[in-house]
Coordinates of C-alpha atoms in Angstrom, one line a residue:
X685 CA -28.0 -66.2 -6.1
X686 CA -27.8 -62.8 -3.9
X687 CA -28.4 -63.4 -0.7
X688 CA -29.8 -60.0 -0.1
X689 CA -30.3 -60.4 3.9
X690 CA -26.9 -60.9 4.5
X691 CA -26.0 -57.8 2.1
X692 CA -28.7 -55.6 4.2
X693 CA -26.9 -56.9 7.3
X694 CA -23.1 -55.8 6.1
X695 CA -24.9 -52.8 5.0
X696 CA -26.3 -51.6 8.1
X697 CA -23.6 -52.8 9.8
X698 CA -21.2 -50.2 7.9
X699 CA -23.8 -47.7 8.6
X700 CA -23.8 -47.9 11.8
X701 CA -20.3 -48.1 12.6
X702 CA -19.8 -44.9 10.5
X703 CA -22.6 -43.3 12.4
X704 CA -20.7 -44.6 15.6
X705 CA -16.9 -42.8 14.2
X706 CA -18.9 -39.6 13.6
X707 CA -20.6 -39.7 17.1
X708 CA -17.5 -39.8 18.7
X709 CA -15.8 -37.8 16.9
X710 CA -18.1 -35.2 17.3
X711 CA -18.3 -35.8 21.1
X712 CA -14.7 -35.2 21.6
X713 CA -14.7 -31.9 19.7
X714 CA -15.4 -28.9 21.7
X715 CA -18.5 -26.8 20.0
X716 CA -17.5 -24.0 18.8
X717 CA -18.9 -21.4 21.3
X718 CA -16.7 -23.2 24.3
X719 CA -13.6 -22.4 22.1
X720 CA -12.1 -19.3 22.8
X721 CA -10.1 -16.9 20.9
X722 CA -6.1 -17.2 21.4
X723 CA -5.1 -14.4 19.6
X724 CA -5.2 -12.4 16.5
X725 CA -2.8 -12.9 13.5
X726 CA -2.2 -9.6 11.7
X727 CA -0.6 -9.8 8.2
X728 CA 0.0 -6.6 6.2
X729 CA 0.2 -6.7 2.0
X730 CA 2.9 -4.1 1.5
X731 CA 3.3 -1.8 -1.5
X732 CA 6.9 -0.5 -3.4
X733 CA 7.0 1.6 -0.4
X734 CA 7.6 0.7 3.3
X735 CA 4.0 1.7 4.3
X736 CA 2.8 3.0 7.7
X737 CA 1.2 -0.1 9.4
X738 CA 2.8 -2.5 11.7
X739 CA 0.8 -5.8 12.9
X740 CA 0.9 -4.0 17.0
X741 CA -1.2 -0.6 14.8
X742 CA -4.0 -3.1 13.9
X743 CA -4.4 -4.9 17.1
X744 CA -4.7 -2.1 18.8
X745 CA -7.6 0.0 16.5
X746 CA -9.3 -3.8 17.3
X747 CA -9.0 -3.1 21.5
X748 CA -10.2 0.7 20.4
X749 CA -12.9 -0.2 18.9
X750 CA -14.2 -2.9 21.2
X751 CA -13.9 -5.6 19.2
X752 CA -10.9 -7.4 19.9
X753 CA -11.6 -10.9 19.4
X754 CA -9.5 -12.3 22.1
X755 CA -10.4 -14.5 25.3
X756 CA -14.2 -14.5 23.5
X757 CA -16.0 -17.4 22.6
X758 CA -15.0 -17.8 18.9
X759 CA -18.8 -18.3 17.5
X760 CA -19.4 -14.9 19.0
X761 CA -16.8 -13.0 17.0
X762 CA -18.4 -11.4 14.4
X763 CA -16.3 -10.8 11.3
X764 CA -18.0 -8.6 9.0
X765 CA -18.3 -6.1 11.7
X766 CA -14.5 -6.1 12.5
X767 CA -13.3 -5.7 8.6
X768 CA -16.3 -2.8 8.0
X769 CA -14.4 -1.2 11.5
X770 CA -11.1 -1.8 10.1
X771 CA -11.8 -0.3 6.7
X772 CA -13.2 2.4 8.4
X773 CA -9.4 3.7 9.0
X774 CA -7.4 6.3 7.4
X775 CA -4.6 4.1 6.7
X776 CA -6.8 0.6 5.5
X777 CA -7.8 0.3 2.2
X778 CA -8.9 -2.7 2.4
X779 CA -9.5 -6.1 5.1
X780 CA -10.5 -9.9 5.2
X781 CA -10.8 -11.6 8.5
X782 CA -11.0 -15.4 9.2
X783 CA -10.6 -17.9 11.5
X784 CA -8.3 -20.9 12.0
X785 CA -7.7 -24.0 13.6
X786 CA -6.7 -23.9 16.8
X787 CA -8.6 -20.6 18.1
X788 CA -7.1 -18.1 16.5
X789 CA -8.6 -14.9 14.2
X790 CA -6.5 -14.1 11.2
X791 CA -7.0 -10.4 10.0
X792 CA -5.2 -10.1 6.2
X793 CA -4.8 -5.6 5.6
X794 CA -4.4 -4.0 2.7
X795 CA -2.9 -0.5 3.1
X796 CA -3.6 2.8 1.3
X797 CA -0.4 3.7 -0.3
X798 CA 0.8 7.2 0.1
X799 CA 3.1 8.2 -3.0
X800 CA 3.6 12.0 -2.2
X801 CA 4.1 14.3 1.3
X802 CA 2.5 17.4 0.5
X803 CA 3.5 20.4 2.7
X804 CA 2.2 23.1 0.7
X805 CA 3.6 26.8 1.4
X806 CA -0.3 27.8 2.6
X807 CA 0.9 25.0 5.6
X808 CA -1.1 22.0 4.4
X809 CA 1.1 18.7 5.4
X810 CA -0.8 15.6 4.3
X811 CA -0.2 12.9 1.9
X812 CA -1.4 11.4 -1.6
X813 CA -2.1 8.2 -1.7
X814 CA -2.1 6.1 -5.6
X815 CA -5.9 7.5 -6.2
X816 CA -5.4 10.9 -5.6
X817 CA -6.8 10.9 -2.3
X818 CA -5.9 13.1 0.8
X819 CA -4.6 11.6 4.0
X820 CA -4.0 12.8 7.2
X821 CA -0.5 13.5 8.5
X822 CA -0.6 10.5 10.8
X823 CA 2.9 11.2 12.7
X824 CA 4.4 7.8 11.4
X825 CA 7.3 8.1 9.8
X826 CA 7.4 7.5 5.8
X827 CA 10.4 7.7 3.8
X828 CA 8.3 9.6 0.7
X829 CA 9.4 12.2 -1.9
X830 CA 8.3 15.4 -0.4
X831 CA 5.7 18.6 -2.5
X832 CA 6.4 21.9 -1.9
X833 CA 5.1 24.9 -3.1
X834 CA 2.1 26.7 -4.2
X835 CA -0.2 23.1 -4.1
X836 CA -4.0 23.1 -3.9
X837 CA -6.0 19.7 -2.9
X838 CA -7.1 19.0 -7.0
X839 CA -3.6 20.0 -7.8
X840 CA -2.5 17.2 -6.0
X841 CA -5.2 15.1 -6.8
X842 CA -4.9 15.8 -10.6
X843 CA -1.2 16.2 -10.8
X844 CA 1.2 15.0 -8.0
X845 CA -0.4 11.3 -7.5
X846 CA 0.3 10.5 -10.9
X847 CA 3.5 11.8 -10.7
X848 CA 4.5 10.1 -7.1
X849 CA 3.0 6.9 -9.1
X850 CA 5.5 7.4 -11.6
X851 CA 8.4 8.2 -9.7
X852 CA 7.8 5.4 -7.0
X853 CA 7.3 2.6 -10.4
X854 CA 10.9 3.4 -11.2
X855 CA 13.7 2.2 -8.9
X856 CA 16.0 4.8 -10.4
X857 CA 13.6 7.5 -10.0
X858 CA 12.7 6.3 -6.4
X859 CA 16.4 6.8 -5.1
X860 CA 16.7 10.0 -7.2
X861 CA 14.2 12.3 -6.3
X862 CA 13.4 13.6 -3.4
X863 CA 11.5 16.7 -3.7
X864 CA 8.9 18.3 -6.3
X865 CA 8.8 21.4 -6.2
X866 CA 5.4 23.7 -7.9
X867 CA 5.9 27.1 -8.8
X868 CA 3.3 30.1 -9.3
X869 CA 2.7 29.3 -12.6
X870 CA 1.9 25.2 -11.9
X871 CA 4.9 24.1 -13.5
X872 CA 7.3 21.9 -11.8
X873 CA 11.2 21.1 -10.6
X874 CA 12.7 17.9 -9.4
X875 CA 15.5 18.1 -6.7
X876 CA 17.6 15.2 -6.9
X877 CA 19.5 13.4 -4.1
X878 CA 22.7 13.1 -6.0
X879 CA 24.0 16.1 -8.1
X880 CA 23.9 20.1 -6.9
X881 CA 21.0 21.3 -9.7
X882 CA 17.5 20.9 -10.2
X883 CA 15.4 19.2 -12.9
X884 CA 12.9 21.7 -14.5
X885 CA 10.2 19.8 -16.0
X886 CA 7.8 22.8 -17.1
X887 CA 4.0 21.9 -17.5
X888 CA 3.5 18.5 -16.1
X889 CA 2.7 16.7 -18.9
X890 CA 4.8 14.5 -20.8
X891 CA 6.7 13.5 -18.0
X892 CA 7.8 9.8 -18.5
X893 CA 9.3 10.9 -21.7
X894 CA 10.9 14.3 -20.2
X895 CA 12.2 11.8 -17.6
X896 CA 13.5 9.8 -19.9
X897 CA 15.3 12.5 -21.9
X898 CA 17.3 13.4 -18.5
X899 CA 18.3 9.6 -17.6
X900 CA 19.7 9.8 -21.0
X901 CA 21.4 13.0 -20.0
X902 CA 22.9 11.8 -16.8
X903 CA 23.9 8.6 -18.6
X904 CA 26.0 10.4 -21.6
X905 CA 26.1 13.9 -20.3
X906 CA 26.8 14.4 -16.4
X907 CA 28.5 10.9 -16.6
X908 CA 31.3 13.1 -18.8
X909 CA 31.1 16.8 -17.6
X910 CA 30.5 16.2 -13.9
X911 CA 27.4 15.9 -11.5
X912 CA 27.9 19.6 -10.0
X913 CA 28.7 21.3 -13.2
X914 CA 24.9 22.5 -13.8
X915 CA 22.6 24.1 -11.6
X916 CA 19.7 23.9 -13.9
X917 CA 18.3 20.8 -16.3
X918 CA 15.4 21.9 -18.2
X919 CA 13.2 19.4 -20.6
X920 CA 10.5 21.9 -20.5
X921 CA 10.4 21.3 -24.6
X922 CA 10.4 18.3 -26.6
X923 CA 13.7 17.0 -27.9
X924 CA 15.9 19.4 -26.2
X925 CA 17.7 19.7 -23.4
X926 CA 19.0 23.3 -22.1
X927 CA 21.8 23.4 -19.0
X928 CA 22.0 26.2 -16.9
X929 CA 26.0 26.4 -16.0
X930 CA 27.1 27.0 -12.3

């Protein structure tokens, strides 16, 4: 037979020594508004390029802005309002911020990723990032193939972000090409780091395959006759090929 007053004994008995564990524990943690902030924890997702960003860049919009978390009680840091400040920058596409054990913030930052310079010869110098969008010429240094030429802003928009996507997705292409040139008419060149011509593409359309045709080229071609023995590869028509000699 259950002896059911000895079970509600044990019972409460557990109870209250869990009630007792949780007590203390809770008495020996500091509340959350007594703990301060330590310091912020920047980390920055990079893209195929070396972007502009570095951890001491974020810290310091945060003291800019007034809402550097540090020495301030951490249940008065308000989030929401540092990521909506921090995507508010030319260079942030994107930011999650947290905190962790111990007192510190953690703020995670997606860049925007340039993938052209334009400096146009109407003496526009900004970049493209992947979407097409314009960014200010920020002063920090980026190691970026470079537009010239007659550009507009939906030129580059419509045009040269696709093709700086392109270019930077291929590590061959990457190292290759370091300038795009636009004429009058919208059509394009290439100037290549290695070899004394230039790559005319024509219209911009087509160009993975145009590229293509002149890897091709440079593999069976140039690889035979010589890297300085043209001054002029065109693909500006399908299948063909036409080499302007020095």
């Amino acid at each position: 037979m259950v002896n059911w007053k000895k079970v509600l004994v044990i019972t409460f008995s557990i109870v209250i020594a869990a009630y007792l564990l949780l007590a203390v524990t809770a008495f020996n943690r500091p509340a959350e508004k007594d703990v301060a902030c330590h310091a912020v924890q920047v980390e920055i997702e990079k893209g195929v390029i070396e972007g502009f960003l570095t951890p001491a860049d974020v810290r310091r919009m945060l003291v800019e802005d007034g809402i550097n978390p540090v020495g301030h009680s951490m249940a008065d840091v308000n989030l929401r309002t540092m990521e909506e400040k921090l995507e508010a920058k030319e260079l942030i596409d994107a930011a999650e911020c947290y905190r962790t054990q111990g007192g510190n913030v953690c703020v995670r930052v997606t860049e925007r990723v340039p993938v052209v310079r334009v400096m146009s010869q109407g003496g526009d110098d900004y970049y493209v990032d992947k979407d097409g969008k314009a960014m200010q010429n920020t002063g920090y240094a980026c190691n970026l193939m470079v537009a010239t030429g007659s550009i507009n802003r939906p030129y580059a928009r419509r045009v040269l972000a696709p093709l700086g996507r392109l270019i930077l997705a291929d590590d061959f292409w990457r190292n290759q090409i370091e300038q795009v040139n636009v004429l009058a008419d919208s059509t394009v060149e290439l100037v290549p780091r290695v070899g004394n011509h230039i790559i005319y593409l024509g219209r911009p359309v087509g160009v993975k395959k145009k590229l293509e045709r002149v890897r091709k080229f440079y593999k069976y071609g140039l690889s035979q006759a010589g890297w300085n023995k043209y001054s002029r590869i065109s693909v500006e028509f399908s299948n063909q090929i036409v080499c302007k000699k020095k």
